[in-house]
CSV table of C-alpha atoms and ligand atoms in Angstrom, one decimal:
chain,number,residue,atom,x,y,z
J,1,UNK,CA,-47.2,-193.2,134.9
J,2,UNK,CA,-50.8,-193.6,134.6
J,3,UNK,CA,-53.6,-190.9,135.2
J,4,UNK,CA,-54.7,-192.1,138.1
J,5,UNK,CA,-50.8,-192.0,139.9
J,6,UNK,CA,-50.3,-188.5,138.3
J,7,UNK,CA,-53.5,-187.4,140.8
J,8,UNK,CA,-52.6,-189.2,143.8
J,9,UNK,CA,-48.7,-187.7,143.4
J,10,UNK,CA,-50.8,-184.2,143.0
J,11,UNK,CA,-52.6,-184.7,146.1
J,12,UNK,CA,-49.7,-185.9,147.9
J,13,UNK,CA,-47.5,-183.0,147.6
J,14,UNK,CA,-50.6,-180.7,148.1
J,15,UNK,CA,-50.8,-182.0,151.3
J,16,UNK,CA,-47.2,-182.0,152.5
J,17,UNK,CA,-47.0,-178.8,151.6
J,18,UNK,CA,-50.3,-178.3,153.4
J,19,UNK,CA,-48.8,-179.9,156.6
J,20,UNK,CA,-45.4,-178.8,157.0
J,21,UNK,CA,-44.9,-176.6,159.5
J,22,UNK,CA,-43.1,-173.1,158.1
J,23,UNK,CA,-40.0,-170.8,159.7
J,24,UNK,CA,-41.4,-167.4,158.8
J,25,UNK,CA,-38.0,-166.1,157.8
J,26,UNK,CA,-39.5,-162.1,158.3
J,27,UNK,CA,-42.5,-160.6,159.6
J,28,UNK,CA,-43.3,-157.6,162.0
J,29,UNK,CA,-44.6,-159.9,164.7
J,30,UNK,CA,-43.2,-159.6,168.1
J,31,UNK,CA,-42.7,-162.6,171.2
J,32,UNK,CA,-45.6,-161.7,173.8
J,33,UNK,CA,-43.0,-159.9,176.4
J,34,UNK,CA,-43.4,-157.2,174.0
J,35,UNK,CA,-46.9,-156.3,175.2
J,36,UNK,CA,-48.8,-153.5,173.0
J,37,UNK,CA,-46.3,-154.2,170.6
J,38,UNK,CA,-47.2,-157.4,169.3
J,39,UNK,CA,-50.5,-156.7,167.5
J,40,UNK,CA,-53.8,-158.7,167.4
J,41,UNK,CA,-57.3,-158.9,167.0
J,42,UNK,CA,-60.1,-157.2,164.3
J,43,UNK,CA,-59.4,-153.7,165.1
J,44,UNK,CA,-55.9,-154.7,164.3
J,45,UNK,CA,-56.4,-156.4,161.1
J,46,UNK,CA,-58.7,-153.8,159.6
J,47,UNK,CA,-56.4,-151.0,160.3
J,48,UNK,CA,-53.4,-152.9,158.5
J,49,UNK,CA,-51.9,-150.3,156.4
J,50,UNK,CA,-52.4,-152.3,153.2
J,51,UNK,CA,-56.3,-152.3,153.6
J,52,UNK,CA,-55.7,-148.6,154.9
J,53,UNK,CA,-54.3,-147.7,151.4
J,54,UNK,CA,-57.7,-149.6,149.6
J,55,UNK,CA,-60.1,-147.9,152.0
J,56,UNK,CA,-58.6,-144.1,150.9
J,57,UNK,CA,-60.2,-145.4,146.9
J,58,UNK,CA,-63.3,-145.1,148.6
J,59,UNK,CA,-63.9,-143.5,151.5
J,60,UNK,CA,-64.4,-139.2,151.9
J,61,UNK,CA,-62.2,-138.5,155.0
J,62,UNK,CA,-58.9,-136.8,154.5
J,63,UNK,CA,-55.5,-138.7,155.8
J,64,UNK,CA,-55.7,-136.1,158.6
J,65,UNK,CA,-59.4,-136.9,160.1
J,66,UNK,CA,-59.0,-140.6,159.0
J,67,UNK,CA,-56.2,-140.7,161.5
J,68,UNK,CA,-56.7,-138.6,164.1
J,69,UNK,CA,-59.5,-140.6,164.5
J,70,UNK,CA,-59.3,-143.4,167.4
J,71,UNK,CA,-58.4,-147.1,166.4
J,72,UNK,CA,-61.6,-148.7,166.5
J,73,UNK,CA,-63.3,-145.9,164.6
J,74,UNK,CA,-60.5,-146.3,161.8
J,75,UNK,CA,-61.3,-149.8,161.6
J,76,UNK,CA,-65.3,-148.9,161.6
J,77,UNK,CA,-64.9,-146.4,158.6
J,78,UNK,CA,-62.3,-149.7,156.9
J,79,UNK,CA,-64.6,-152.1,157.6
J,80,UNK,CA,-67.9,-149.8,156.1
J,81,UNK,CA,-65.4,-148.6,153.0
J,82,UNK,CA,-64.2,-152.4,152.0
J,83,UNK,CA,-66.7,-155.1,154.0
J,84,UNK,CA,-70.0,-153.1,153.8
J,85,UNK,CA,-70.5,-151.1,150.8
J,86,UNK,CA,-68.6,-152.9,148.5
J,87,UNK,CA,-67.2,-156.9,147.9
J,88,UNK,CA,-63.9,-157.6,149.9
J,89,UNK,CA,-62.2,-158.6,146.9
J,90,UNK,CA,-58.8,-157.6,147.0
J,91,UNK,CA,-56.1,-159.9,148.3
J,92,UNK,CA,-55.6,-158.1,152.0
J,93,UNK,CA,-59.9,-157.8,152.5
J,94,UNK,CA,-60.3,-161.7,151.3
J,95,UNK,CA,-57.5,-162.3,153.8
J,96,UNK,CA,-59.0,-160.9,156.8
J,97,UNK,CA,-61.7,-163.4,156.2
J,98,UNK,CA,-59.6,-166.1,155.8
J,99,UNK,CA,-58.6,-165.5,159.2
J,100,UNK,CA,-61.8,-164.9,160.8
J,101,UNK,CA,-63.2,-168.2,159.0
J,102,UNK,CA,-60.6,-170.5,159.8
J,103,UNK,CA,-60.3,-169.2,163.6
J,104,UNK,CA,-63.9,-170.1,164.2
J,105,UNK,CA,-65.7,-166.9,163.7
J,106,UNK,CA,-68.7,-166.3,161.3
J,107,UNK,CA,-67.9,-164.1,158.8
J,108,UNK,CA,-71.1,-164.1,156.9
J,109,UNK,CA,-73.3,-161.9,159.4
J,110,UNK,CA,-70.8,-158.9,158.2
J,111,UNK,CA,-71.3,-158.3,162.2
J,112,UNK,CA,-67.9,-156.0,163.5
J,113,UNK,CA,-69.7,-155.5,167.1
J,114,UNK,CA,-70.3,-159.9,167.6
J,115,UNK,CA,-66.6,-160.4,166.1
J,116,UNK,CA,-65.1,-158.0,168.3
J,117,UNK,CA,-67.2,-160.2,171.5
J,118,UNK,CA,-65.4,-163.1,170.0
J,119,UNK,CA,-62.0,-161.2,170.3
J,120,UNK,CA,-62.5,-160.0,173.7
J,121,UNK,CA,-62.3,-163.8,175.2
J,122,UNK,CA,-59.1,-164.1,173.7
J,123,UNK,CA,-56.0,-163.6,175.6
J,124,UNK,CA,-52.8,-162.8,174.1
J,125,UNK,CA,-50.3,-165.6,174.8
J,126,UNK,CA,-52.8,-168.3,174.4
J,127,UNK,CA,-53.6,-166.3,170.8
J,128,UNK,CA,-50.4,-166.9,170.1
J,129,UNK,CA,-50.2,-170.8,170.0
J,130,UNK,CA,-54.0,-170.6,168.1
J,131,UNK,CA,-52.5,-168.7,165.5
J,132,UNK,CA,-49.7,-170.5,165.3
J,133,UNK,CA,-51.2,-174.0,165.4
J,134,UNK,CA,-53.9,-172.8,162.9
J,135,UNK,CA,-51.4,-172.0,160.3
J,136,UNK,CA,-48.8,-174.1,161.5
J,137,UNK,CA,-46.3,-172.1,162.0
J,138,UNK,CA,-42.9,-173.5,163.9
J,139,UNK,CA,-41.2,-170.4,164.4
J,140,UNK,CA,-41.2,-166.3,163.7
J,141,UNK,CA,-38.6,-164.1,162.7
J,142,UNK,CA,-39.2,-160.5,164.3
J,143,UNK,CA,-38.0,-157.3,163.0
J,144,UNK,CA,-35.8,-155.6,165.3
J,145,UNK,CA,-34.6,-152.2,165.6
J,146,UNK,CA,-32.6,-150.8,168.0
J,147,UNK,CA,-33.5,-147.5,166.8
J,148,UNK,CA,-37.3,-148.2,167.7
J,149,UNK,CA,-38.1,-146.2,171.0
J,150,UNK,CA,-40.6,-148.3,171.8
J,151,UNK,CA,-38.5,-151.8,171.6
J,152,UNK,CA,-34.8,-150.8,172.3
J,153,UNK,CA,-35.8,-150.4,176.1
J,154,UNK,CA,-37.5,-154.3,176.3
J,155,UNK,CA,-34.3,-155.4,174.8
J,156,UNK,CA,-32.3,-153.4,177.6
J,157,UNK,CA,-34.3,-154.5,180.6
J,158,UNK,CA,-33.9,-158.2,178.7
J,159,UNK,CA,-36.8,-161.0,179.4
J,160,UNK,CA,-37.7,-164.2,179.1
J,161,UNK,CA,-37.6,-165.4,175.1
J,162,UNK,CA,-40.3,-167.2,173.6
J,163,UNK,CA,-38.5,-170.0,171.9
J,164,UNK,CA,-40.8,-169.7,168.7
J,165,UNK,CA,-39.9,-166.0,168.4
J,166,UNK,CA,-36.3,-165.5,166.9
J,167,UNK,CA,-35.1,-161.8,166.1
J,168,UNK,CA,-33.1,-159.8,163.1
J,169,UNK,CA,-31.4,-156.8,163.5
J,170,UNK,CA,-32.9,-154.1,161.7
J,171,UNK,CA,-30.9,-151.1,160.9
J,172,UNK,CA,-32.1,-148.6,158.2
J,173,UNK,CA,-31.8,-145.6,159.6
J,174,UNK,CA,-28.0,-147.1,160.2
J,175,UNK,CA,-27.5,-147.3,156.1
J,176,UNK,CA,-30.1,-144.7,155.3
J,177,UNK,CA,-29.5,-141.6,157.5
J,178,UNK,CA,-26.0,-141.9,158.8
J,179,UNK,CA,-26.0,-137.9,159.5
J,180,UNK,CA,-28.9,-138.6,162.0
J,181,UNK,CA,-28.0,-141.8,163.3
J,182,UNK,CA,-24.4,-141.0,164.4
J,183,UNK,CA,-25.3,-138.6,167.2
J,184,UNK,CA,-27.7,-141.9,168.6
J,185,UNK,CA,-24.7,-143.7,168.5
J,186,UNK,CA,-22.8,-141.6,170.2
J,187,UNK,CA,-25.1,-141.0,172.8
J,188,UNK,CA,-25.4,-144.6,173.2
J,189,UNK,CA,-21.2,-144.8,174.0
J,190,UNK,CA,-19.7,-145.9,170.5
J,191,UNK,CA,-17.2,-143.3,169.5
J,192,UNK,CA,-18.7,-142.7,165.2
J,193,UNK,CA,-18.1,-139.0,163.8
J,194,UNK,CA,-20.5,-137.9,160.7
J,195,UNK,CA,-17.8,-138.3,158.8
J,196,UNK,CA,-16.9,-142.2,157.7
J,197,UNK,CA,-13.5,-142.9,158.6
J,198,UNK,CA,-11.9,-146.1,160.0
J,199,UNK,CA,-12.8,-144.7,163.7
J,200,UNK,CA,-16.7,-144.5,162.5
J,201,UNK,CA,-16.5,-147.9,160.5
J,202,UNK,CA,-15.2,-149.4,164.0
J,203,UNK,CA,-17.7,-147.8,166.0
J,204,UNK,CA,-20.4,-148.7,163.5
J,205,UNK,CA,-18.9,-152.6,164.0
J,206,UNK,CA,-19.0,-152.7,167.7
J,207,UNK,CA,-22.7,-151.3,167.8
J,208,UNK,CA,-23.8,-154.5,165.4
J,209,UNK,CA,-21.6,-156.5,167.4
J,210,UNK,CA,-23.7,-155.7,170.5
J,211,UNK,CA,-26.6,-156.1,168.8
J,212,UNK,CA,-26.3,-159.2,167.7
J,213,UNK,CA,-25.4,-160.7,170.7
J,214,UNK,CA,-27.9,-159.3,172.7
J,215,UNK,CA,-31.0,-160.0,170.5
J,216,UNK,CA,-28.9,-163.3,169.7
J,217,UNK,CA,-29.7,-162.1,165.8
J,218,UNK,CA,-30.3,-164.5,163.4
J,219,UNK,CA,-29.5,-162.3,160.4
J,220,UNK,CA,-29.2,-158.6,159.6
J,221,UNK,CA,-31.6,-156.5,157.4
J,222,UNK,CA,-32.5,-153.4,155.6
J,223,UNK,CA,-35.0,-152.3,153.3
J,224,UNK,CA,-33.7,-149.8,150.0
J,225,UNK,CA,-34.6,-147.8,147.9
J,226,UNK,CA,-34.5,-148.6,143.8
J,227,UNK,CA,-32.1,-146.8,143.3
J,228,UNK,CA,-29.4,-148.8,145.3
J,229,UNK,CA,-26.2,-148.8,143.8
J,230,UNK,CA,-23.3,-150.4,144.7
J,231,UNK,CA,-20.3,-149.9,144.6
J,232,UNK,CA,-20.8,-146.8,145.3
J,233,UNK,CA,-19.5,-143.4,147.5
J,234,UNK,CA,-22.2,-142.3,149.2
J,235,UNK,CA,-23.3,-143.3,153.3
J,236,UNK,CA,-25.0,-146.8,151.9
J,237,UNK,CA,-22.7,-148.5,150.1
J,238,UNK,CA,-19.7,-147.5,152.5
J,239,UNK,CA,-20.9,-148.4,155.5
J,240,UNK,CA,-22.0,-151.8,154.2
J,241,UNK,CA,-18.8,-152.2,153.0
J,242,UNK,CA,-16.7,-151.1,155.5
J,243,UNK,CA,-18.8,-152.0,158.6
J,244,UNK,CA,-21.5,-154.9,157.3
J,245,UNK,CA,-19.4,-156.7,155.7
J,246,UNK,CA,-16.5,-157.7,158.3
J,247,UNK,CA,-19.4,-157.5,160.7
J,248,UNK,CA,-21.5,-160.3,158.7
J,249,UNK,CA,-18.1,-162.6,158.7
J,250,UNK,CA,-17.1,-161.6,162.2
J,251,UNK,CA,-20.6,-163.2,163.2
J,252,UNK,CA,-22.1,-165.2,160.7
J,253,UNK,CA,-24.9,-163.1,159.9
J,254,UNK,CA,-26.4,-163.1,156.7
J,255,UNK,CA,-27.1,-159.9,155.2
J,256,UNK,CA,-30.7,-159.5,154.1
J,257,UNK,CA,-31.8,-157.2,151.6
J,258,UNK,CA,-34.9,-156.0,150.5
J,259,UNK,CA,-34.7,-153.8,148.0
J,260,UNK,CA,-37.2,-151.7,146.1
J,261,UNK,CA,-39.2,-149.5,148.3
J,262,UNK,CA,-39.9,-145.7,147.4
J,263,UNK,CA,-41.1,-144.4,151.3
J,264,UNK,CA,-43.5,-142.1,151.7
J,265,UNK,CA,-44.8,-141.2,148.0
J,266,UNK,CA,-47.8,-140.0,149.5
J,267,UNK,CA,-46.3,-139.0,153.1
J,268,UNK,CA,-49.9,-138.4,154.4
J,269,UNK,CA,-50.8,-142.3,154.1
J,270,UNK,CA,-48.1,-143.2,156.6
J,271,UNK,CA,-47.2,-146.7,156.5
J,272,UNK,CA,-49.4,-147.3,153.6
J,273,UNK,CA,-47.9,-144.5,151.6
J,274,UNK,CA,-45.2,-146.4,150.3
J,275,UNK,CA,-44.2,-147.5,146.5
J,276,UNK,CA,-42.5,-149.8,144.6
J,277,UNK,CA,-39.7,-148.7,141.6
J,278,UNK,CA,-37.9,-151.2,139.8
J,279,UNK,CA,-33.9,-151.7,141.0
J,280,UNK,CA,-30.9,-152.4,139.7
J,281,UNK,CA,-30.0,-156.5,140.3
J,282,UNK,CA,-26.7,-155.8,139.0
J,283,UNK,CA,-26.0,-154.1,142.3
J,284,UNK,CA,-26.7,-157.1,144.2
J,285,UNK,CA,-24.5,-159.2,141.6
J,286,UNK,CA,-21.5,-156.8,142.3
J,287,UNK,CA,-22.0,-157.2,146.6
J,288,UNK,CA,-22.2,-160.8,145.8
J,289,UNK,CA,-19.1,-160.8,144.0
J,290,UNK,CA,-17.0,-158.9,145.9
J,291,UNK,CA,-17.5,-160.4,149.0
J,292,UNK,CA,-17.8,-164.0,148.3
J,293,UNK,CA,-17.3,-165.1,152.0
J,294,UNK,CA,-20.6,-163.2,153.0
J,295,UNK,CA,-24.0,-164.4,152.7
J,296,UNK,CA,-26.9,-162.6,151.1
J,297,UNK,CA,-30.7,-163.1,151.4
J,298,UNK,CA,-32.8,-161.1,148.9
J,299,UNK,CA,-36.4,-160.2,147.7
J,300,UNK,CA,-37.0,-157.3,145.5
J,301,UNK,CA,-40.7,-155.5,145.5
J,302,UNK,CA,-40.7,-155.0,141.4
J,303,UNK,CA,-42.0,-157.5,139.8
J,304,UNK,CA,-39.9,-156.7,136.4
J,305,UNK,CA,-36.8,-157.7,139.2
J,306,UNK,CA,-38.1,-160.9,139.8
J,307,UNK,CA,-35.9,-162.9,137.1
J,308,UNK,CA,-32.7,-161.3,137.0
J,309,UNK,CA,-32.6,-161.6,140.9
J,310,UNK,CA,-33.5,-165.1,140.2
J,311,UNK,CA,-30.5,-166.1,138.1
J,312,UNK,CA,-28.4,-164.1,139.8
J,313,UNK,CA,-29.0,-166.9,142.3
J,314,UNK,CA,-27.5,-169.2,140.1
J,315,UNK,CA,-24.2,-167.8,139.5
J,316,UNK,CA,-23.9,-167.0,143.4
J,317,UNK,CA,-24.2,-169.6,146.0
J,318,UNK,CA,-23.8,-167.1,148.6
J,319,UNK,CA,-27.1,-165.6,147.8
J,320,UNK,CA,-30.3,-166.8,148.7
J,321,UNK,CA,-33.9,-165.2,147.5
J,322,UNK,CA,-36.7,-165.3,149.2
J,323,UNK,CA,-40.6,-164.3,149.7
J,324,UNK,CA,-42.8,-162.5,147.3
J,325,UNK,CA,-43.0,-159.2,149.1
J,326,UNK,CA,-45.3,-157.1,149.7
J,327,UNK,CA,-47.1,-155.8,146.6
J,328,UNK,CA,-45.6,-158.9,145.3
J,329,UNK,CA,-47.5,-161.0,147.5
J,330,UNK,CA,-50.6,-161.5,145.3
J,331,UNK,CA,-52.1,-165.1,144.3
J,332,UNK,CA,-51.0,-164.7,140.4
J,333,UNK,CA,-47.6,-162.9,141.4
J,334,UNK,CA,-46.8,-165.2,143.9
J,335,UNK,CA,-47.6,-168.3,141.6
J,336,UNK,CA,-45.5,-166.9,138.6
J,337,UNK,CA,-42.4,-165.9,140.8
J,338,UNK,CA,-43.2,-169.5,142.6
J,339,UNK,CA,-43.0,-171.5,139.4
J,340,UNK,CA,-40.2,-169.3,137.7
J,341,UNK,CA,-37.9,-170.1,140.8
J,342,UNK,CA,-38.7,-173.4,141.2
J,343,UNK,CA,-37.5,-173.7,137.4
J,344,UNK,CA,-34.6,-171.8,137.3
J,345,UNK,CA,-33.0,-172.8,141.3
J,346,UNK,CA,-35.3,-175.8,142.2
J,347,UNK,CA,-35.6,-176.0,145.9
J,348,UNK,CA,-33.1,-173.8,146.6
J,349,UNK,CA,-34.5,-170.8,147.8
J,350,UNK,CA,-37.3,-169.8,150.0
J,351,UNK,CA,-40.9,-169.0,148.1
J,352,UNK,CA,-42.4,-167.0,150.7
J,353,UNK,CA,-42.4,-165.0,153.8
J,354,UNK,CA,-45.2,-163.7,155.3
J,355,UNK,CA,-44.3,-159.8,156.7
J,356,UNK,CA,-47.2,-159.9,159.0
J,357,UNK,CA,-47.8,-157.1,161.5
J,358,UNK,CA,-51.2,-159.0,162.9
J,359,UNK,CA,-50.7,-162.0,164.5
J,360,UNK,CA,-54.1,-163.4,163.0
J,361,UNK,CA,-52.1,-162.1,159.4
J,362,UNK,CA,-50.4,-166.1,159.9
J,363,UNK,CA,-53.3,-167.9,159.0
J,364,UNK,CA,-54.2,-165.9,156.3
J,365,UNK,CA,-50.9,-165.6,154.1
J,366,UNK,CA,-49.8,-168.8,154.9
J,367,UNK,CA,-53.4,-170.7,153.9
J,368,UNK,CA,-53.3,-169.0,151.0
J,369,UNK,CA,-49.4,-169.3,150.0
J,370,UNK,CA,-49.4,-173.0,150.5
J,371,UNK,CA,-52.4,-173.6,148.3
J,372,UNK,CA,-50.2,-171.4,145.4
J,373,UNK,CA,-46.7,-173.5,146.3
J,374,UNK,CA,-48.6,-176.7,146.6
J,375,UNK,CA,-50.1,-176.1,143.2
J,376,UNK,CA,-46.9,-175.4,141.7
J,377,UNK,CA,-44.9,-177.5,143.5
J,378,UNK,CA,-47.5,-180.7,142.6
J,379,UNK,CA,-46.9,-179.3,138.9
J,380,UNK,CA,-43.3,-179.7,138.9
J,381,UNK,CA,-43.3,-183.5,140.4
J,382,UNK,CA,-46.2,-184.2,137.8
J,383,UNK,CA,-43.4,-183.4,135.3
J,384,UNK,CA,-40.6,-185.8,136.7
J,385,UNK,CA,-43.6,-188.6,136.9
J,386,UNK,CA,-43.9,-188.1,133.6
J,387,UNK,CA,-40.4,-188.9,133.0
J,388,UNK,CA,-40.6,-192.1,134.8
J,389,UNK,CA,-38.7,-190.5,138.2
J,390,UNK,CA,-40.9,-191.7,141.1
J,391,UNK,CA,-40.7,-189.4,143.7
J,392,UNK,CA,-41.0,-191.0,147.4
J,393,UNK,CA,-43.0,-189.3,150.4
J,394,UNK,CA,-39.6,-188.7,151.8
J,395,UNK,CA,-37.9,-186.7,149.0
J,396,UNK,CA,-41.1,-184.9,148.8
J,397,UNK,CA,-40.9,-184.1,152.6
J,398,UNK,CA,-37.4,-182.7,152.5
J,399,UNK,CA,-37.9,-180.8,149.7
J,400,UNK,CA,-41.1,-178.8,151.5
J,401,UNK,CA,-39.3,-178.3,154.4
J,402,UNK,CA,-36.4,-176.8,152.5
J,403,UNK,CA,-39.1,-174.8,150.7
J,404,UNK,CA,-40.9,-173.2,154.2
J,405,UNK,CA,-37.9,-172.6,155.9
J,406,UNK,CA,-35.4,-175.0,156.1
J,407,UNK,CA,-33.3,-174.2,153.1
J,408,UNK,CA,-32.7,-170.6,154.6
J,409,UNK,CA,-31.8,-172.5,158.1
J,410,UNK,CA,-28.8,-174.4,156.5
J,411,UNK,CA,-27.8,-170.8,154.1
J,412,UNK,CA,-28.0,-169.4,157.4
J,413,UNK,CA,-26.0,-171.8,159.9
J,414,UNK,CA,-22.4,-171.1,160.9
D,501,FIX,O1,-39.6,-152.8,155.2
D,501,FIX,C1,-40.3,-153.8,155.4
D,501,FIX,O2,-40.0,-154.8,156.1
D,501,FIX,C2,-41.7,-153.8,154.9
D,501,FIX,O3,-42.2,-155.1,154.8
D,501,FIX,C3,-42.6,-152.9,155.6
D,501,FIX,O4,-42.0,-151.7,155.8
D,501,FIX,C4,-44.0,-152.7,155.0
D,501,FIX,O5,-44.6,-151.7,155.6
D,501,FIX,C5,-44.8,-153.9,155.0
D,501,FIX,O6,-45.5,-154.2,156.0
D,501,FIX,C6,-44.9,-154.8,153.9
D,501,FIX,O7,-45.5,-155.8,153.9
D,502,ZN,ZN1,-41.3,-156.3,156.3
């Protein structure tokens, strides 16, 4: 393979990956016909708690004036702490420029009155298609809980879906609070007890059941805390035994885990006072094992969990890993995990998801995820070249797809 082939191949797969349009397999977004709840705009994207978190390094208001303040003024004192007084450096302030930039708007005036006028033409269905066309985005997993005050009722009253919008059921207080979740239950007509007998595990089965059907699910999820341990006898582990489990093969839904979240270290931050503790993968070896006719997605927040969650990919087929989450999703982090997946499981698995609460968050994470997969991903074809394997545009093709979206489509089909 000469030199010169070696670069074009490069620049080939760069721009497939650039090009493909990605299934966001999880993000906080919500279809339109969830009004205020699908977010939007610069007030929105300056608030996001993981900017929130940064601004708190800098800024002299205490959690309790800093939110008791109204939105726009939160954003004001985010945008004077991070934009103003000092470099946007970090990976969440560079990516609120990314978005600005690449929707049109002129970042370098550092101007929040003038972007906010270019906001305000912007309505929020037609947003919806710019965002999406601008990071080319095919379709959006939700998050959706049943236990969310706010978005159980929309469910109940039902609507018209937006095609591109496609739910997963959400239930941590479900596997993390059974004592306060059973009385909801209840209330809602399924006949659980506190206590975790076959009556409860039934109960807990036709609730999902529901759920599922009426959100038309594509997968179930919960969030956990490091120290997730399974088997195991306490509320967690049972339940997903004895209720997610049947559930997930009555149904066909996947059971997604994400697993290495200590909430609320600093309870005063809120949404941005969360941490990260490395978890035990062994745990998700054991689920994997004992129910070999369920599916499993998984990310893990640690990045010390990233390579024992990756081969434990390789000695189960029923488990798929995806994204770089969170804390995890950082340019160097998401190009080791990137390349040490692509080495250990090849195409099978899914590199990224994008989490976004802001609608404008897709053309941010998903600009700057390509260019880290693309990179990668040219790397690795570079190196069969080298071997004399010519890759074709078509192989190439599939393989990207696979990559943003479509290998967790087949994992995920009936
Ligand atoms: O649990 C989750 O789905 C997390 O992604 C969120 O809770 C978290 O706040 C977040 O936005 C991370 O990106
Ligand atoms: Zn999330």
């Amino acid at each position: 393979m000469t030199q010169e082939r070696t670069a074009s191949l490069g620049a080939l797969v760069r721009q497939v990956v650039d090009e493909t349009p990605v299934f966001d397999i999880h993000t906080h977004l919500y279809d339109a016909a969830f009004g205020e709840l699908l977010l939007w705009g610069i007030d929105e994207l300056l608030i996001y708690h993981y900017l929130v978190a940064e601004a708190f390094r800098w800024h002299d208001l205490t959690e309790h004036e800093f939110f008791a303040l109204p939105k726009a003024q939160q954003a004001e004192v985010v945008w004077d702490a991070l934009f103003i007084k000092h470099s946007p450096i970090s990976e969440a302030c560079r990516g609120v420029l990314t978005c600005l930039n690449a929707l049109g708007f002129d970042v370098k005036k550092r101007d929040l009155a003038a972007l906010r006028r270019e906001y305000a033409k912007w309505q929020p269905g037609e947003f919806v298609t710019r965002c999406c066309e601008v990071a080319k985005v095919r379709k959006i997993a939700m998050t959706n809980s049943p236990f969310d005050e706010l978005e159980r009722p929309v469910w109940e009253r039902g609507f018209e879906r937006d095609p591109r919008f496609v739910a997963a059921l959400r239930i941590d207080p479900l596997l993390l609070d059974w004592p306060a979740t059973a009385p909801k239950l209840r209330a809602w007509g399924y006949d659980v007890s506190a206590e975790l007998n076959a009556k409860t595990f039934d109960g807990i089965r036709r609730f999902l059941g529901d759920w599922t059907k009426r959100i038309d699910s594509q997968y179930c999820m919960v969030s956990l805390p490091p120290d997730f341990a399974f088997p195991h006898n306490g509320a967690t582990a049972q339940i997903i035994e004895h209720a997610i489990m049947p559930h997930g093969r009555e149904h066909n839904q996947a059971f997604a885990l994400m697993i290495g979240v200590n909430r609320a270290v600093n309870p005063a931050l809120r949404l941005a006072g969360d941490s990260v503790g490395a978890a035990d993968v062994g745990a998700v070896e054991r689920l994997c094992a004992a129910f070999p006719e369920n599916k499993f997605l998984c990310t893990m927040l640690a990045r010390e969990n990233q390579h024992a969650l990756c081969v434990s990919a390789r000695k189960f087929r029923n488990l798929h890993v995806f994204g770089c989450w969170w804390f995890m999703n950082i340019p160097q982090l998401i190009d080791e995990t990137t390349r040490m997946r692509l080495e250990l499981i090849g195409t099978s698995m899914t590199p990224q998801h994008s989490d976004c609460r802001v609608l404008d968050q897709l053309v941010y994470k998903w600009s700057h995820s390509r260019a880290i997969i693309g990179n990668a991903l040219a790397d690795k074809y570079e190196d069969l070249a080298a071997t004399g394997w010519e890759p074709t545009r078509a192989e190439i093709e599939r393989d990207v797809h696979d990559l943003l979206g479509g290998a967790l489509e087949k994992f995920i089909a009936p």
